[in-house]
Amino acid sequence: MQAPLGIQNEKRFPVALCPLPDKLPVMKGIILAGGAGSRLFPLTLVASKQLQPVYDKPMVYYPLTTLIEGGIREFCLISTPQDLPRFWQLLRDGSQWGLSIEYREQARPEGIAQAFRIADTFIGQDAVTLILGDNVFYGGDSFQRAFADFQTGAVIFGYHVHDPERYGVVEFDAEGKAISIEEKPKQPKSNYAVPGLYIYDNDVVGIARDLNPSARGELEITDVNVEYLRRGGLRVYRLGRGFAWLDAGTSSSLHEASAYVQTIEKRQGIKIGCPEEAAFRQGFLQLPQLEELAARMPQCEYRAYLEREVIAEAKRAV
């Protein structure tokens, strides 16, 4: 596939910045969509893991929508050299949703914290949130409150699981304060795993730059969180029972995520992971722009949802 103009020389796609408000957002968003995708072989022979369908949408729509719902408007997507053109084909520069999306190349996966080294010039002097491209979240307003309340330090989340040894695990004291974090421990000190969404102040750039690779040869996000914990700047929000976190990184979990999304959407008559709706509800798109977006889509269930539910509801409210 021919890469868009500029990718060979600049290691990024040229981005036409969309109009943003006079007061720019103080937090930027990174979507990490790289990796080899070996757990989804042979599906990933033809498309990136994060471009696989989760029910009726590409997987990357879900983390993108999660951050839009949190008020994030400036994005950097990190992926492999061979997959970046496909993401560009899907998402473009983001201006159709009132966003700006830049792209960075991950030549070789070296751990989640590598994202802050790759995207350091994108982050600049701002705070940043990082979300993993294969994580699907649904339910509650914990993330939105965390984004709205964030001022400094770091914020991560704790989610109760039955197999914590597969994840980074956070331990709490009797008062509910985080006291330790371990990466994939053989004997977990709690059942609270750390899902793939993290919020940091600008110190994360320096912390990531100074990290040494772990025994696995990776720049561990757990080591970033441990450093913030050591500094006394880490807060952990525990996600309640009504919240769903799905890691769609294996064939089985991809199927489970699709079945979950289908069940919720058919039962409630809504769509999960719809960037057009999220951008409209955040005020990034006006109603005429949303109508134009829908009108350009082929006749399909996705277009019908936008027209019959989102657009019609907005018109009734006028």
Short mmCIF file of C-alpha atoms in Angstrom, two decimals:
data_model
loop_
_atom_site.label_atom_id
_atom_site.label_comp_id
_atom_site.label_asym_id
_atom_site.label_seq_id
_atom_site.Cartn_x
_atom_site.Cartn_y
_atom_site.Cartn_z
CA MET A 1 0.00 0.00 0.00
CA GLN A 2 1.34 3.43 -0.93
CA ALA A 3 1.96 5.50 2.18
CA PRO A 4 0.43 8.99 2.21
CA LEU A 5 2.67 11.83 1.17
CA GLY A 6 5.26 12.75 3.78
CA ILE A 7 5.36 9.50 5.74
CA GLN A 8 8.73 8.39 4.36
CA ASN A 9 10.61 11.52 5.38
CA GLU A 10 8.86 12.67 8.54
CA LYS A 11 7.82 9.36 10.12
CA ARG A 12 4.35 10.85 10.51
CA PHE A 13 1.41 11.82 8.37
CA PRO A 14 0.83 15.48 7.54
CA VAL A 15 -2.11 16.68 9.60
CA ALA A 16 -4.40 19.55 8.71
CA LEU A 17 -5.40 20.85 12.12
CA CYS A 18 -9.12 21.23 12.54
CA PRO A 19 -10.54 24.41 14.06
CA LEU A 20 -10.22 24.29 17.83
CA PRO A 21 -11.61 26.68 20.43
CA ASP A 22 -9.59 29.70 21.50
CA LYS A 23 -8.69 27.95 24.74
CA LEU A 24 -6.96 24.73 23.74
CA PRO A 25 -7.45 21.61 25.88
CA VAL A 26 -4.72 21.09 28.48
CA MET A 27 -4.71 17.32 28.09
CA LYS A 28 -3.78 15.34 25.00
CA GLY A 29 -4.57 11.73 24.16
CA ILE A 30 -2.40 8.87 22.93
CA ILE A 31 -3.87 5.70 21.44
CA LEU A 32 -1.29 2.91 21.45
CA ALA A 33 -2.23 0.63 18.58
CA GLY A 34 1.05 -1.12 17.82
CA GLY A 35 2.39 -4.51 18.76
CA ALA A 36 2.78 -7.69 16.72
CA GLY A 37 -0.76 -8.95 17.30
CA SER A 38 0.58 -12.49 17.68
CA ARG A 39 -2.26 -13.54 19.99
CA LEU A 40 -4.74 -12.89 17.17
CA PHE A 41 -2.82 -14.79 14.47
CA PRO A 42 -3.77 -15.39 11.64
CA LEU A 43 -6.26 -12.49 11.69
CA THR A 44 -3.43 -10.01 12.02
CA LEU A 45 -1.78 -11.20 8.81
CA VAL A 46 -4.18 -8.96 6.90
CA ALA A 47 -4.99 -6.15 9.36
CA SER A 48 -3.80 -4.74 12.66
CA LYS A 49 -5.37 -6.06 15.83
CA GLN A 50 -6.90 -2.65 16.52
CA LEU A 51 -8.58 -2.64 13.09
CA GLN A 52 -10.40 -5.93 13.69
CA PRO A 53 -14.18 -5.63 14.10
CA VAL A 54 -15.71 -5.56 17.56
CA TYR A 55 -19.29 -6.30 16.55
CA ASP A 56 -20.13 -3.44 14.13
CA LYS A 57 -17.13 -1.12 14.40
CA PRO A 58 -13.33 -1.24 14.12
CA MET A 59 -11.75 -1.92 17.50
CA VAL A 60 -9.93 1.44 17.54
CA TYR A 61 -13.28 3.29 17.54
CA TYR A 62 -13.86 2.20 21.14
CA PRO A 63 -10.76 3.71 22.82
CA LEU A 64 -11.07 6.77 20.57
CA THR A 65 -14.65 7.29 21.72
CA THR A 66 -13.72 6.76 25.37
CA LEU A 67 -11.25 9.64 25.21
CA ILE A 68 -13.63 11.89 23.24
CA GLU A 69 -16.21 11.33 26.00
CA GLY A 70 -13.55 12.51 28.44
CA GLY A 71 -13.18 15.78 26.53
CA ILE A 72 -9.96 14.91 24.71
CA ARG A 73 -9.65 16.57 21.31
CA GLU A 74 -6.00 16.28 20.28
CA PHE A 75 -4.77 12.76 19.55
CA CYS A 76 -1.65 10.88 18.60
CA LEU A 77 -2.05 7.34 17.30
CA ILE A 78 1.01 5.09 17.50
CA SER A 79 1.25 1.97 15.37
CA THR A 80 3.57 -0.08 13.16
CA PRO A 81 4.94 1.28 9.87
CA GLN A 82 2.86 -1.17 7.83
CA ASP A 83 -0.40 -0.40 9.69
CA LEU A 84 -0.21 3.41 9.87
CA PRO A 85 -1.57 3.89 6.31
CA ARG A 86 -4.61 1.77 7.21
CA PHE A 87 -5.33 3.83 10.30
CA TRP A 88 -4.96 6.98 8.23
CA GLN A 89 -7.45 5.59 5.72
CA LEU A 90 -9.96 5.00 8.52
CA LEU A 91 -9.47 8.04 10.76
CA ARG A 92 -7.80 10.65 8.50
CA ASP A 93 -6.78 13.81 10.39
CA GLY A 94 -9.83 13.66 12.66
CA SER A 95 -11.28 16.95 11.44
CA GLN A 96 -14.49 15.21 10.35
CA TRP A 97 -15.19 14.75 14.08
CA GLY A 98 -13.84 18.13 15.19
CA LEU A 99 -10.56 16.52 16.35
CA SER A 100 -6.93 16.57 15.33
CA ILE A 101 -5.13 13.25 14.97
CA GLU A 102 -1.40 12.89 14.44
CA TYR A 103 0.43 9.64 13.75
CA ARG A 104 3.71 8.23 15.05
CA GLU A 105 5.60 5.11 14.03
CA GLN A 106 6.51 2.33 16.44
CA ALA A 107 9.20 0.46 14.57
CA ARG A 108 9.54 -2.18 17.29
CA PRO A 109 7.29 -2.75 20.34
CA GLU A 110 9.28 -2.13 23.52
CA GLY A 111 6.61 -1.73 26.18
CA ILE A 112 3.67 0.56 26.84
CA ALA A 113 5.81 3.34 28.36
CA GLN A 114 7.68 3.59 25.05
CA ALA A 115 4.67 5.58 23.82
CA PHE A 116 5.78 8.62 25.83
CA ARG A 117 9.20 8.58 24.17
CA ILE A 118 7.70 8.23 20.71
CA ALA A 119 5.14 10.99 21.28
CA ASP A 120 7.24 13.40 23.38
CA THR A 121 7.04 16.24 20.84
CA PHE A 122 3.29 15.72 20.49
CA ILE A 123 2.83 15.93 24.27
CA GLY A 124 4.91 19.08 24.55
CA GLN A 125 4.26 20.74 27.91
CA ASP A 126 0.77 19.32 28.41
CA ALA A 127 -0.76 16.58 30.49
CA VAL A 128 -1.56 13.39 28.64
CA THR A 129 -3.77 10.33 28.80
CA LEU A 130 -2.77 7.03 27.25
CA ILE A 131 -5.24 4.33 26.25
CA LEU A 132 -4.47 0.92 24.81
CA GLY A 133 -6.04 0.32 21.42
CA ASP A 134 -7.42 -3.12 22.32
CA ASN A 135 -9.27 -2.05 25.48
CA VAL A 136 -13.05 -1.60 25.42
CA PHE A 137 -14.74 0.21 28.31
CA TYR A 138 -18.41 0.75 29.05
CA GLY A 139 -20.54 2.00 31.93
CA GLY A 140 -20.55 4.74 34.54
CA ASP A 141 -18.82 8.10 34.51
CA SER A 142 -15.60 7.24 36.39
CA PHE A 143 -13.35 8.20 33.49
CA GLN A 144 -15.16 11.47 32.80
CA ARG A 145 -14.92 12.47 36.47
CA ALA A 146 -11.24 11.55 36.57
CA PHE A 147 -10.51 13.71 33.52
CA ALA A 148 -12.53 16.62 34.91
CA ASP A 149 -10.89 16.45 38.34
CA PHE A 150 -7.32 15.89 37.18
CA GLN A 151 -4.77 18.56 38.11
CA THR A 152 -1.38 16.97 38.70
CA GLY A 153 0.38 13.67 39.35
CA ALA A 154 -1.02 10.46 37.92
CA VAL A 155 -4.38 8.70 37.88
CA ILE A 156 -4.89 5.01 37.18
CA PHE A 157 -7.82 2.69 37.77
CA GLY A 158 -8.41 -0.56 39.61
CA TYR A 159 -10.77 -3.22 38.26
CA HIS A 160 -11.67 -6.40 40.17
CA VAL A 161 -10.77 -9.54 38.18
CA HIS A 162 -10.53 -13.25 38.94
CA ASP A 163 -7.12 -13.66 37.26
CA PRO A 164 -5.01 -10.70 38.43
CA GLU A 165 -1.73 -12.50 37.69
CA ARG A 166 -2.25 -11.58 34.01
CA TYR A 167 -2.09 -7.83 34.69
CA GLY A 168 -0.47 -5.06 36.64
CA VAL A 169 -1.93 -5.40 40.15
CA VAL A 170 -2.52 -2.64 42.70
CA GLU A 171 -2.56 -3.31 46.44
CA PHE A 172 -4.58 -1.17 48.85
CA ASP A 173 -4.23 -0.61 52.59
CA ALA A 174 -7.12 -0.81 55.05
CA GLU A 175 -8.12 2.77 54.22
CA GLY A 176 -8.28 2.10 50.49
CA LYS A 177 -5.00 3.86 49.65
CA ALA A 178 -2.74 2.32 47.01
CA ILE A 179 0.49 1.08 48.59
CA SER A 180 2.07 -1.11 45.89
CA ILE A 181 1.85 -2.00 42.20
CA GLU A 182 3.34 -5.12 40.61
CA GLU A 183 3.47 -6.25 37.00
CA LYS A 184 2.00 -9.74 36.45
CA PRO A 185 2.89 -11.07 39.92
CA LYS A 186 2.94 -14.82 40.55
CA GLN A 187 1.23 -14.22 43.89
CA PRO A 188 -1.01 -11.15 43.51
CA LYS A 189 -1.63 -9.06 46.63
CA SER A 190 -5.14 -8.15 45.49
CA ASN A 191 -7.65 -8.87 42.75
CA TYR A 192 -7.50 -5.33 41.40
CA ALA A 193 -5.94 -5.16 37.94
CA VAL A 194 -4.90 -1.90 36.28
CA PRO A 195 -6.78 -1.48 32.98
CA GLY A 196 -5.28 0.18 29.93
CA LEU A 197 -6.14 3.82 30.54
CA TYR A 198 -3.72 6.13 32.34
CA ILE A 199 -3.67 9.87 33.06
CA TYR A 200 -0.43 11.75 33.75
CA ASP A 201 0.93 15.24 34.19
CA ASN A 202 3.84 16.34 32.02
CA ASP A 203 6.41 14.72 34.32
CA VAL A 204 5.66 11.42 32.61
CA VAL A 205 7.84 12.43 29.66
CA GLY A 206 10.93 12.66 31.86
CA ILE A 207 10.02 9.57 33.86
CA ALA A 208 9.61 7.49 30.70
CA ARG A 209 12.85 8.86 29.26
CA ASP A 210 14.76 7.72 32.37
CA LEU A 211 13.28 4.20 32.53
CA ASN A 212 15.44 1.13 32.13
CA PRO A 213 14.03 -1.95 30.37
CA SER A 214 12.65 -4.65 32.62
CA ALA A 215 13.75 -8.26 32.68
CA ARG A 216 11.29 -8.77 29.81
CA GLY A 217 13.19 -6.15 27.81
CA GLU A 218 10.29 -3.68 27.94
CA LEU A 219 9.68 -0.18 29.23
CA GLU A 220 6.97 -1.08 31.73
CA ILE A 221 4.02 1.20 32.42
CA THR A 222 3.99 -0.30 35.92
CA ASP A 223 7.42 1.24 36.54
CA VAL A 224 6.00 4.65 35.58
CA ASN A 225 3.15 4.17 38.04
CA VAL A 226 5.51 2.97 40.78
CA GLU A 227 7.58 6.15 40.35
CA TYR A 228 4.49 8.32 40.77
CA LEU A 229 3.55 6.24 43.82
CA ARG A 230 7.04 6.79 45.26
CA ARG A 231 6.61 10.54 44.76
CA GLY A 232 3.23 10.50 46.47
CA GLY A 233 1.45 11.64 43.31
CA LEU A 234 -0.53 8.53 42.33
CA ARG A 235 -4.31 8.26 42.72
CA VAL A 236 -6.24 5.08 42.00
CA TYR A 237 -9.97 5.08 41.19
CA ARG A 238 -11.64 1.74 41.86
CA LEU A 239 -14.15 0.93 39.12
CA GLY A 240 -17.48 -0.41 40.37
CA ARG A 241 -19.41 -3.55 39.51
CA GLY A 242 -21.52 -1.79 36.90
CA PHE A 243 -18.44 -1.02 34.83
CA ALA A 244 -17.20 -3.29 32.02
CA TRP A 245 -13.58 -3.59 30.91
CA LEU A 246 -12.87 -5.89 27.97
CA ASP A 247 -9.36 -6.65 26.72
CA ALA A 248 -9.96 -7.76 23.12
CA GLY A 249 -6.41 -8.97 22.49
CA THR A 250 -7.09 -12.67 21.90
CA SER A 251 -9.44 -14.50 19.55
CA SER A 252 -11.68 -15.58 22.44
CA SER A 253 -11.79 -12.16 24.10
CA LEU A 254 -12.41 -10.49 20.72
CA HIS A 255 -15.47 -12.68 20.25
CA GLU A 256 -16.62 -12.02 23.83
CA ALA A 257 -16.25 -8.26 23.34
CA SER A 258 -18.29 -8.41 20.14
CA ALA A 259 -21.03 -10.43 21.85
CA TYR A 260 -21.10 -8.00 24.79
CA VAL A 261 -21.37 -4.93 22.55
CA GLN A 262 -24.09 -6.57 20.46
CA THR A 263 -26.11 -7.46 23.56
CA ILE A 264 -25.93 -3.94 25.03
CA GLU A 265 -26.68 -2.22 21.74
CA LYS A 266 -29.67 -4.39 20.91
CA ARG A 267 -31.07 -4.25 24.44
CA GLN A 268 -30.67 -0.50 24.98
CA GLY A 269 -30.95 0.81 21.43
CA ILE A 270 -27.68 2.73 21.70
CA LYS A 271 -24.24 2.37 20.19
CA ILE A 272 -21.02 1.90 22.13
CA GLY A 273 -17.88 3.33 20.56
CA CYS A 274 -19.49 5.81 18.16
CA PRO A 275 -17.09 8.75 17.66
CA GLU A 276 -19.62 10.81 15.69
CA GLU A 277 -22.12 10.72 18.55
CA ALA A 278 -19.47 11.33 21.22
CA ALA A 279 -18.03 14.31 19.34
CA PHE A 280 -21.51 15.77 18.85
CA ARG A 281 -22.43 15.40 22.52
CA GLN A 282 -19.12 17.01 23.51
CA GLY A 283 -19.86 20.00 21.28
CA PHE A 284 -16.99 19.25 18.90
CA LEU A 285 -19.54 18.88 16.07
CA GLN A 286 -22.63 20.99 15.39
CA LEU A 287 -25.88 19.38 14.25
CA PRO A 288 -25.50 20.40 10.56
CA GLN A 289 -22.02 18.86 10.52
CA LEU A 290 -23.32 15.62 12.00
CA GLU A 291 -26.13 15.54 9.43
CA GLU A 292 -23.61 16.00 6.64
CA LEU A 293 -21.44 13.19 8.01
CA ALA A 294 -24.41 10.82 8.15
CA ALA A 295 -25.58 11.79 4.66
CA ARG A 296 -22.20 10.77 3.19
CA MET A 297 -22.44 7.27 4.66
CA PRO A 298 -23.93 4.37 2.70
CA GLN A 299 -27.33 3.06 3.77
CA CYS A 300 -26.48 0.88 6.77
CA GLU A 301 -27.37 0.29 10.41
CA TYR A 302 -24.68 2.72 11.53
CA ARG A 303 -26.11 5.59 9.46
CA ALA A 304 -29.64 4.68 10.51
CA TYR A 305 -28.66 4.92 14.17
CA LEU A 306 -27.17 8.39 13.74
CA GLU A 307 -30.19 9.65 11.79
CA ARG A 308 -33.00 8.01 13.77
CA GLU A 309 -31.56 8.26 17.27
CA VAL A 310 -28.91 10.96 17.60
CA ILE A 311 -29.95 13.50 14.95
CA ALA A 312 -33.72 13.04 15.40
CA GLU A 313 -33.37 13.33 19.17
CA ALA A 314 -31.34 16.54 18.81
CA LYS A 315 -33.96 18.04 16.52
CA ARG A 316 -36.76 17.19 18.94
CA ALA A 317 -34.86 18.96 21.71
CA VAL A 318 -34.59 22.24 19.74
#
